[in-house]
mmCIF file of C-alpha atoms in Angstrom:
data_model
loop_
_atom_site.group_PDB
_atom_site.id
_atom_site.type_symbol
_atom_site.label_atom_id
_atom_site.label_comp_id
_atom_site.label_asym_id
_atom_site.label_seq_id
_atom_site.Cartn_x
_atom_site.Cartn_y
_atom_site.Cartn_z
ATOM 1 C CA MET A 1 -7.935 14.609 -8.786
ATOM 2 C CA GLU A 2 -10.862 13.593 -6.655
ATOM 3 C CA ASP A 3 -10.526 9.934 -7.605
ATOM 4 C CA ILE A 4 -7.287 9.474 -5.669
ATOM 5 C CA GLN A 5 -7.896 11.566 -2.583
ATOM 6 C CA SER A 6 -7.725 9.934 0.793
ATOM 7 C CA PRO A 7 -11.029 9.180 2.484
ATOM 8 C CA VAL A 8 -12.435 11.732 4.899
ATOM 9 C CA THR A 9 -12.153 10.572 8.459
ATOM 10 C CA GLU A 10 -15.469 10.179 10.217
ATOM 11 C CA GLU A 11 -16.175 11.722 13.551
ATOM 12 C CA GLU A 12 -18.757 9.056 14.400
ATOM 13 C CA ILE A 13 -17.878 6.065 16.552
ATOM 14 C CA HIS A 14 -16.676 3.249 14.335
ATOM 15 C CA PRO A 15 -18.763 0.083 14.462
ATOM 16 C CA ASP A 16 -15.614 -1.911 15.233
ATOM 17 C CA VAL A 17 -15.488 -0.297 18.716
ATOM 18 C CA ALA A 18 -18.624 -2.243 19.774
ATOM 19 C CA LEU A 19 -17.309 -5.500 18.243
ATOM 20 C CA VAL A 20 -13.988 -5.079 20.080
ATOM 21 C CA ALA A 21 -15.852 -4.508 23.388
ATOM 22 C CA ARG A 22 -17.953 -7.603 22.860
ATOM 23 C CA ALA A 23 -14.927 -9.663 21.887
ATOM 24 C CA ARG A 24 -13.146 -8.533 25.019
ATOM 25 C CA GLU A 25 -15.979 -9.892 27.108
ATOM 26 C CA GLY A 26 -15.471 -13.291 25.450
ATOM 27 C CA ASP A 27 -17.939 -13.021 22.534
ATOM 28 C CA GLN A 28 -16.213 -15.179 19.957
ATOM 29 C CA ALA A 29 -18.730 -14.380 17.283
ATOM 30 C CA ALA A 30 -17.880 -10.674 17.546
ATOM 31 C CA PHE A 31 -14.153 -11.461 17.129
ATOM 32 C CA GLU A 32 -14.964 -13.684 14.190
ATOM 33 C CA GLN A 33 -16.747 -10.833 12.503
ATOM 34 C CA LEU A 34 -13.613 -8.655 12.871
ATOM 35 C CA VAL A 35 -11.583 -11.504 11.408
ATOM 36 C CA ARG A 36 -13.981 -11.664 8.431
ATOM 37 C CA GLN A 37 -13.762 -7.964 7.883
ATOM 38 C CA TYR A 38 -9.977 -7.722 7.873
ATOM 39 C CA GLU A 39 -8.498 -11.114 6.960
ATOM 40 C CA ARG A 40 -8.188 -10.306 3.251
ATOM 41 C CA GLN A 41 -6.576 -6.932 3.904
ATOM 42 C CA ILE A 42 -4.075 -8.376 6.453
ATOM 43 C CA TYR A 43 -3.206 -11.165 3.984
ATOM 44 C CA ARG A 44 -2.601 -8.648 1.197
ATOM 45 C CA VAL A 45 -0.434 -6.396 3.388
ATOM 46 C CA ALA A 46 1.653 -9.439 4.524
ATOM 47 C CA LEU A 47 2.014 -10.690 0.967
ATOM 48 C CA HIS A 48 3.022 -7.301 -0.400
ATOM 49 C CA ILE A 49 5.703 -6.941 2.224
ATOM 50 C CA THR A 50 7.064 -10.497 2.274
ATOM 51 C CA GLN A 51 6.334 -11.461 -1.335
ATOM 52 C CA ASN A 52 5.802 -15.009 -0.156
ATOM 53 C CA ARG A 53 2.340 -16.663 0.016
ATOM 54 C CA GLU A 54 3.172 -19.163 2.743
ATOM 55 C CA ASP A 55 4.674 -16.419 4.958
ATOM 56 C CA ALA A 56 1.602 -14.260 4.332
ATOM 57 C CA GLU A 57 -0.703 -17.050 5.494
ATOM 58 C CA ASP A 58 1.322 -17.599 8.681
ATOM 59 C CA ILE A 59 1.552 -13.876 9.368
ATOM 60 C CA THR A 60 -2.227 -13.448 8.949
ATOM 61 C CA GLN A 61 -2.880 -16.192 11.505
ATOM 62 C CA ASP A 62 -0.307 -14.878 13.934
ATOM 63 C CA ALA A 63 -1.412 -11.250 13.604
ATOM 64 C CA PHE A 64 -5.003 -12.114 14.508
ATOM 65 C CA MET A 65 -3.862 -14.409 17.347
ATOM 66 C CA LYS A 66 -1.725 -11.612 18.787
ATOM 67 C CA ALA A 67 -4.559 -9.126 18.365
ATOM 68 C CA TYR A 68 -6.922 -11.482 20.191
ATOM 69 C CA GLU A 69 -4.432 -11.989 23.016
ATOM 70 C CA LYS A 70 -3.716 -8.246 23.329
ATOM 71 C CA LEU A 71 -7.261 -7.045 22.892
ATOM 72 C CA ASP A 72 -7.109 -5.457 26.343
ATOM 73 C CA GLN A 73 -4.200 -3.298 25.218
ATOM 74 C CA PHE A 74 -6.129 -1.837 22.304
ATOM 75 C CA GLN A 75 -6.735 1.744 23.375
ATOM 76 C CA GLY A 76 -9.387 2.764 20.978
ATOM 77 C CA ASN A 77 -7.643 6.020 20.191
ATOM 78 C CA SER A 78 -6.782 4.559 16.770
ATOM 79 C CA LYS A 79 -8.908 2.554 14.464
ATOM 80 C CA PHE A 80 -8.957 -1.147 15.175
ATOM 81 C CA SER A 81 -7.915 -1.804 11.553
ATOM 82 C CA THR A 82 -4.843 0.466 11.851
ATOM 83 C CA TRP A 83 -3.861 -1.312 15.100
ATOM 84 C CA LEU A 84 -4.224 -4.665 13.367
ATOM 85 C CA VAL A 85 -2.232 -3.553 10.328
ATOM 86 C CA ARG A 86 0.536 -2.398 12.659
ATOM 87 C CA ILE A 87 0.754 -5.865 14.235
ATOM 88 C CA ALA A 88 0.785 -7.471 10.760
ATOM 89 C CA VAL A 89 3.461 -5.097 9.472
ATOM 90 C CA ASN A 90 5.726 -5.892 12.515
ATOM 91 C CA GLU A 91 5.173 -9.622 11.968
ATOM 92 C CA SER A 92 6.064 -9.226 8.264
ATOM 93 C CA LEU A 93 9.226 -7.277 8.845
ATOM 94 C CA MET A 94 10.255 -9.865 11.487
ATOM 95 C CA ARG A 95 9.732 -12.574 8.857
ATOM 96 C CA LEU A 96 11.955 -10.690 6.356
ATOM 97 C CA ARG A 97 14.631 -10.369 8.966
ATOM 98 C CA LYS A 98 14.539 -14.062 9.724
ATOM 99 C CA ARG A 99 14.757 -14.925 6.065
ATOM 100 C CA LYS A 100 17.815 -12.785 5.592
ATOM 101 C CA THR A 101 19.325 -14.247 8.811
ATOM 102 C CA SER A 102 22.521 -12.195 9.245
ATOM 103 C CA LYS A 103 21.138 -9.121 7.500
ATOM 104 C CA THR A 104 18.643 -6.947 9.404
ATOM 105 C CA VAL A 105 15.663 -5.499 7.704
ATOM 106 C CA SER A 106 14.358 -2.256 8.994
ATOM 107 C CA MET A 107 12.103 0.436 7.645
ATOM 108 C CA ASP A 108 15.164 2.687 7.372
ATOM 109 C CA GLU A 109 17.896 0.698 5.742
ATOM 110 C CA ASP A 110 16.846 1.164 2.173
ATOM 111 C CA VAL A 111 16.120 4.851 2.491
ATOM 112 C CA GLN A 112 19.775 5.856 2.735
ATOM 113 C CA THR A 113 20.944 4.015 -0.387
ATOM 114 C CA GLU A 114 18.096 4.160 -2.821
ATOM 115 C CA ASP A 115 17.833 7.349 -4.839
ATOM 116 C CA GLY A 116 14.388 7.058 -6.366
ATOM 117 C CA ALA A 117 13.215 10.649 -6.404
ATOM 118 C CA ILE A 118 14.917 11.872 -9.582
ATOM 119 C CA PRO A 119 12.911 10.918 -12.675
ATOM 120 C CA ARG A 120 15.021 9.783 -15.616
ATOM 121 C CA ASP A 121 12.399 8.349 -17.959
ATOM 122 C CA PHE A 122 10.371 11.010 -19.728
ATOM 123 C CA ALA A 123 8.691 8.875 -22.340
ATOM 124 C CA GLU A 124 5.003 9.618 -22.689
ATOM 125 C CA TRP A 125 2.602 6.846 -21.711
ATOM 126 C CA ARG A 126 -0.336 5.544 -23.680
ATOM 127 C CA PRO A 127 -3.732 7.018 -22.675
ATOM 128 C CA ASP A 128 -4.933 3.615 -21.342
ATOM 129 C CA PRO A 129 -1.727 1.698 -20.858
ATOM 130 C CA GLU A 130 -3.240 -1.342 -19.170
ATOM 131 C CA GLN A 131 -5.500 -2.089 -22.124
ATOM 132 C CA ASN A 132 -2.548 -3.588 -24.045
ATOM 133 C CA TYR A 133 -2.334 -6.491 -21.560
ATOM 134 C CA SER A 134 -4.627 -9.243 -20.439
ATOM 135 C CA GLN A 135 -5.668 -9.293 -16.797
ATOM 136 C CA SER A 136 -3.115 -11.975 -15.905
ATOM 137 C CA GLU A 137 -0.283 -10.317 -17.841
ATOM 138 C CA LEU A 138 -1.067 -7.052 -16.078
ATOM 139 C CA ALA A 139 -1.139 -8.699 -12.649
ATOM 140 C CA SER A 140 2.209 -10.268 -13.335
ATOM 141 C CA ILE A 141 3.697 -6.986 -14.478
ATOM 142 C CA LEU A 142 2.400 -5.178 -11.403
ATOM 143 C CA GLN A 143 3.700 -7.958 -9.093
ATOM 144 C CA ARG A 144 7.153 -7.998 -10.680
ATOM 145 C CA THR A 145 7.362 -4.196 -10.559
ATOM 146 C CA ILE A 146 6.352 -3.848 -6.878
ATOM 147 C CA GLN A 147 8.663 -6.747 -5.940
ATOM 148 C CA GLY A 148 11.640 -4.729 -7.073
ATOM 149 C CA LEU A 149 11.024 -1.916 -4.606
ATOM 150 C CA PRO A 150 12.973 -1.883 -1.329
ATOM 151 C CA PRO A 151 10.742 -3.204 1.574
ATOM 152 C CA GLY A 152 10.492 0.233 3.258
ATOM 153 C CA PHE A 153 9.057 1.839 0.117
ATOM 154 C CA ARG A 154 6.938 -1.120 -0.785
ATOM 155 C CA THR A 155 5.281 -1.113 2.591
ATOM 156 C CA VAL A 156 4.416 2.599 2.520
ATOM 157 C CA PHE A 157 3.098 2.338 -1.013
ATOM 158 C CA THR A 158 0.999 -0.687 -0.110
ATOM 159 C CA LEU A 159 -0.621 0.903 2.927
ATOM 160 C CA ARG A 160 -1.298 4.289 1.225
ATOM 161 C CA ASP A 161 -2.107 3.459 -2.345
ATOM 162 C CA VAL A 162 -3.258 -0.182 -2.281
ATOM 163 C CA GLU A 163 -5.002 -0.330 1.083
ATOM 164 C CA HIS A 164 -6.103 3.335 1.152
ATOM 165 C CA LEU A 165 -4.883 4.124 4.602
ATOM 166 C CA SER A 166 -4.397 7.889 5.218
ATOM 167 C CA THR A 167 -0.935 9.378 5.662
ATOM 168 C CA GLU A 168 -1.628 9.638 9.423
ATOM 169 C CA GLU A 169 -2.779 6.033 9.682
ATOM 170 C CA THR A 170 0.234 4.875 7.714
ATOM 171 C CA ALA A 171 2.567 6.829 9.937
ATOM 172 C CA GLU A 172 0.942 5.234 12.980
ATOM 173 C CA ALA A 173 0.988 1.718 11.585
ATOM 174 C CA LEU A 174 4.685 1.957 10.702
ATOM 175 C CA GLY A 175 5.878 4.099 13.609
ATOM 176 C CA LEU A 176 7.142 6.701 11.210
ATOM 177 C CA SER A 177 6.779 10.519 11.159
ATOM 178 C CA ILE A 178 4.329 12.063 8.626
ATOM 179 C CA PRO A 179 7.162 13.693 6.584
ATOM 180 C CA ALA A 180 8.926 10.305 6.452
ATOM 181 C CA VAL A 181 5.787 8.638 5.081
ATOM 182 C CA LYS A 182 5.334 11.385 2.481
ATOM 183 C CA SER A 183 8.893 11.249 1.272
ATOM 184 C CA ARG A 184 8.877 7.454 1.020
ATOM 185 C CA LEU A 185 5.585 7.506 -0.758
ATOM 186 C CA LEU A 186 6.915 9.975 -3.315
ATOM 187 C CA ARG A 187 9.992 7.862 -3.920
ATOM 188 C CA ALA A 188 7.953 4.641 -4.080
ATOM 189 C CA ARG A 189 5.524 6.126 -6.602
ATOM 190 C CA LEU A 190 8.361 7.547 -8.747
ATOM 191 C CA GLN A 191 10.321 4.327 -8.725
ATOM 192 C CA LEU A 192 7.254 2.315 -9.713
ATOM 193 C CA ARG A 193 6.534 4.828 -12.441
ATOM 194 C CA GLU A 194 10.046 4.487 -13.768
ATOM 195 C CA ARG A 195 9.846 0.675 -13.791
ATOM 196 C CA LEU A 196 6.380 0.560 -15.303
ATOM 197 C CA SER A 197 7.381 2.933 -18.089
ATOM 198 C CA ARG A 198 8.922 0.192 -20.268
ATOM 199 C CA TYR A 199 5.537 -1.565 -20.390
ATOM 200 C CA PHE A 200 3.247 1.436 -20.668
ATOM 201 C CA ARG A 201 5.093 3.976 -22.802
ATOM 202 C CA GLN A 202 3.754 5.234 -26.071
ATOM 203 C CA PRO A 203 5.648 3.529 -28.894
ATOM 204 C CA LYS A 204 7.724 5.929 -30.943
ATOM 205 C CA GLU A 205 6.474 6.502 -34.483
ATOM 206 C CA GLY A 206 7.759 3.979 -36.962
ATOM 207 C CA GLN A 207 8.388 1.422 -34.217
ATOM 208 C CA PRO A 208 6.182 -1.642 -33.638
ATOM 209 C CA ALA A 209 3.880 -1.326 -30.631
ATOM 210 C CA MET B 1 7.762 26.907 -9.853
ATOM 211 C CA THR B 2 10.884 24.926 -10.600
ATOM 212 C CA CYS B 3 11.014 21.185 -11.359
ATOM 213 C CA THR B 4 12.328 20.578 -7.866
ATOM 214 C CA ASP B 5 9.425 22.525 -6.339
ATOM 215 C CA PHE B 6 7.061 20.480 -8.547
ATOM 216 C CA LEU B 7 8.463 17.188 -7.247
ATOM 217 C CA SER B 8 8.353 18.257 -3.692
ATOM 218 C CA GLN B 9 4.626 19.087 -3.985
ATOM 219 C CA LEU B 10 3.669 15.980 -5.942
ATOM 220 C CA THR B 11 2.611 13.765 -2.992
ATOM 221 C CA ASP B 12 0.406 16.432 -1.490
ATOM 222 C CA TYR B 13 -0.941 17.251 -4.940
ATOM 223 C CA PHE B 14 -2.130 13.716 -5.544
ATOM 224 C CA ASP B 15 -3.618 13.545 -2.032
ATOM 225 C CA GLY B 16 -5.646 16.649 -2.712
ATOM 226 C CA GLN B 17 -3.866 18.480 0.098
ATOM 227 C CA VAL B 18 -2.729 21.589 -1.697
ATOM 228 C CA SER B 19 -4.288 25.030 -2.114
ATOM 229 C CA PRO B 20 -6.083 26.080 -5.305
ATOM 230 C CA GLU B 21 -3.175 28.526 -5.970
ATOM 231 C CA LEU B 22 -0.733 25.662 -5.867
ATOM 232 C CA ILE B 23 -2.822 23.541 -8.220
ATOM 233 C CA GLU B 24 -2.735 26.504 -10.642
ATOM 234 C CA GLU B 25 1.039 26.705 -10.282
ATOM 235 C CA VAL B 26 1.377 22.989 -10.977
ATOM 236 C CA LYS B 27 -0.829 23.354 -14.034
ATOM 237 C CA ARG B 28 1.221 26.295 -15.295
ATOM 238 C CA HIS B 29 4.484 24.480 -14.715
ATOM 239 C CA THR B 30 3.401 21.309 -16.534
ATOM 240 C CA GLN B 31 2.153 23.375 -19.529
ATOM 241 C CA GLU B 32 5.638 24.794 -19.862
ATOM 242 C CA CYS B 33 7.690 21.781 -18.863
ATOM 243 C CA SER B 34 7.018 18.633 -20.919
ATOM 244 C CA HIS B 35 9.216 16.424 -18.642
ATOM 245 C CA CYS B 36 7.171 17.254 -15.574
ATOM 246 C CA GLU B 37 3.946 16.870 -17.560
ATOM 247 C CA VAL B 38 5.029 13.304 -18.395
ATOM 248 C CA VAL B 39 6.000 12.663 -14.773
ATOM 249 C CA LEU B 40 2.597 13.935 -13.526
ATOM 250 C CA ASP B 41 0.625 11.901 -16.080
ATOM 251 C CA SER B 42 2.528 8.633 -15.672
ATOM 252 C CA THR B 43 2.695 8.912 -11.844
ATOM 253 C CA ARG B 44 -1.048 9.418 -11.745
ATOM 254 C CA LYS B 45 -1.496 6.303 -13.977
ATOM 255 C CA THR B 46 0.924 4.328 -11.797
ATOM 256 C CA ILE B 47 -1.196 5.021 -8.714
ATOM 257 C CA GLN B 48 -4.413 4.331 -10.626
ATOM 258 C CA VAL B 49 -3.298 1.016 -12.085
ATOM 259 C CA TYR B 50 -2.410 -0.325 -8.613
ATOM 260 C CA ARG B 51 -5.648 0.909 -7.208
ATOM 261 C CA ASP B 52 -7.813 -0.522 -9.961
ATOM 262 C CA ASN B 53 -6.236 -3.968 -10.199
ATOM 263 C CA GLU B 54 -5.940 -6.565 -7.483
ATOM 264 C CA VAL B 55 -2.340 -7.586 -7.597
ATOM 265 C CA TYR B 56 -2.827 -10.537 -5.292
ATOM 266 C CA GLU B 57 -6.201 -12.167 -5.373
ATOM 267 C CA LEU B 58 -7.272 -14.390 -2.568
ATOM 268 C CA SER B 59 -9.396 -17.304 -3.862
ATOM 269 C CA ALA B 60 -12.526 -18.305 -2.043
ATOM 270 C CA ASP B 61 -10.914 -21.665 -1.167
ATOM 271 C CA LEU B 62 -7.837 -20.147 0.304
ATOM 272 C CA ARG B 63 -9.888 -17.605 2.170
ATOM 273 C CA GLU B 64 -12.011 -20.256 3.791
ATOM 274 C CA ARG B 65 -8.961 -22.292 4.741
ATOM 275 C CA LEU B 66 -7.216 -19.235 6.077
ATOM 276 C CA HIS B 67 -10.254 -18.180 8.047
ATOM 277 C CA SER B 68 -10.616 -21.547 9.736
ATOM 278 C CA ALA B 69 -6.914 -21.611 10.539
ATOM 279 C CA ILE B 70 -7.139 -18.113 12.135
ATOM 280 C CA MET B 71 -10.131 -19.037 14.233
ATOM 281 C CA ALA B 72 -8.529 -22.316 15.356
ATOM 282 C CA LYS B 73 -5.370 -20.572 16.310
ATOM 283 C CA CYS B 74 -7.050 -17.759 18.256
ATOM 284 C CA PHE B 75 -9.517 -19.818 20.209
ATOM 285 C CA ALA B 76 -7.229 -22.840 20.860
ATOM 286 C CA LYS B 77 -4.809 -20.435 22.553
ATOM 287 C CA SER B 78 -7.529 -18.681 24.556
ATOM 288 C CA LYS B 79 -8.754 -21.963 26.100
ATOM 289 C CA ALA B 80 -5.349 -23.316 26.999
#
């Protein structure tokens, strides 16, 4: 299972630390380099959470602006990227709240009601299920499927499995405990599995593929 | 190992955070339980398919536009 293990954390000083230090002293080029490094990731995270391209663009701009303004508050005891992701996640959840106006959106609300940990579909999948679809068909299947997850699960899955943050970094970015991240990740993965099964399952003998 | 034990270990199993003994137990369980074998295989493929495919691509045009907007917003504020 080596291909889906989380990356080993490095003991060495991260190159971002120097860039942040320069940016703090007013070096705009250093900050621009940080923007270049993380703009795509921040945009993806915001889009995964909000499922809205316009919101994701606004959030990306606002997240970097806030990070720039608060650069002095960055302690350096977490990675700069984790800190930035945390800002973007907060902005994204705020956006969802605004969109729903009267209804609040929190990381917790969907956890109580959604029972996603009990598998029901036991149909075997094809060996290479994605080969049955074109790239654009597959992208649309994956989008539709992740869209159906409650925001709290979608967010954990995005950070862990799409953006490759470790469990600890995800917990930090979301302000959740490690057991909470693990249990949401399990339920998110199992719910996605259940939803993808109708596209990827092995056709039964005698049935058209 | 019961099916419930299997499910409760699944996240750590995929993250490579379980002992060799537990990996053996998972293997033994999935050899005996076809339902859990399917869950293991299809969950692994679920993770893999999201890792291997960019669900939302950011075109070069949009990236440039977004980049300029970010820089304008950050530095306009800082000068004000």
